[in-house]
Amino acid sequence: MNAAKVVVIEDEPDILELIEYNLRREGFEVVTAANGRAGLSVIGREKPDLVLLDLLLPGLDGLDVCRRLRAVESTRDLPVIMVTARGEESDVVLGLGVGADDYIHKPFSPRELIARVRAVLRRGPMRESDPDQRVVRGPLVVDPVRHRVAVDGRRLEFTPTEFRLVHFLASHPGRVFTRGQLLDRAIGDRAIVIDRNIDVHVRAVRKKLGSHRDLIETVRGIGYSFREDEGRDV
Ligand code: CA
């Protein structure tokens, strides 16, 4: 039923075996590689639907591999989940910064692994948010054409910066963005930003969302994410 193909790049044989076993059991096709260089050639040959990429690899590390994937047209949109050591939030920030779609900390449970893989496959490639696309997420409606935000049918007043931020986050539910990414991608150079501290804008947006403030989740040490109802926190 689920024939998605996953390339797993991992140098620790026990972890590689564990990941491979659990993915296969769930019906995924799995191809493995034990280092970055081998991983790149396997990806070129196998054209996978997703890559699970260990950060710490001999030779080319996970960041190098991810950068190279993003630099090439054929793999620019290939979903990548970075596998990092627990507690290394700075590694996650680096990983997301070079274009990883998501991350998972070691050690992880099989359930967590499968949920994360499914969530990333479901979300599909990262797209620029369509500047004219109306976004509806539960109680929240963001209408870029009329520049309006409503929650539970009630209209809210947002500054242009707050508006861009909520539109961007709501357009990519479940994805985690670093503060730097939000400044660059959500708010952007076009805007005159009075305060370049993202936390200030997030706080203002949450306050206006009132009882729905938890639609925007804080990912500790990393950044922010718009709540995704299925997938992320199973
Ligand atoms: Ca490793």
JSON list of C-alpha atoms and ligand atoms in Angstrom, two decimals, residues 9-12 15 54-58 83 106, ligand 1:
[
{"chain": "A", "resi": 9, "resn": "ILE", "atom": "CA", "xyz": [22.34, 7.48, 5.36]},
{"chain": "A", "resi": 10, "resn": "GLU", "atom": "CA", "xyz": [23.78, 6.40, 8.70]},
{"chain": "A", "resi": 11, "resn": "ASP", "atom": "CA", "xyz": [27.24, 5.20, 9.72]},
{"chain": "A", "resi": 12, "resn": "GLU", "atom": "CA", "xyz": [26.25, 3.34, 12.89]},
{"chain": "A", "resi": 15, "resn": "ILE", "atom": "CA", "xyz": [20.93, 2.35, 14.16]},
{"chain": "A", "resi": 54, "resn": "ASP", "atom": "CA", "xyz": [22.45, 11.34, 9.95]},
{"chain": "A", "resi": 55, "resn": "LEU", "atom": "CA", "xyz": [24.17, 14.59, 10.84]},
{"chain": "A", "resi": 56, "resn": "LEU", "atom": "CA", "xyz": [27.46, 13.13, 12.06]},
{"chain": "A", "resi": 57, "resn": "LEU", "atom": "CA", "xyz": [28.98, 11.07, 9.29]},
{"chain": "A", "resi": 58, "resn": "PRO", "atom": "CA", "xyz": [32.60, 10.36, 8.40]},
{"chain": "A", "resi": 83, "resn": "VAL", "atom": "CA", "xyz": [18.90, 12.74, 12.38]},
{"chain": "A", "resi": 106, "resn": "LYS", "atom": "CA", "xyz": [18.40, 10.04, 18.62]},
{"chain": "B", "resi": 1, "resn": "CA", "atom": "CA", "xyz": [26.70, 9.10, 12.95]}
]
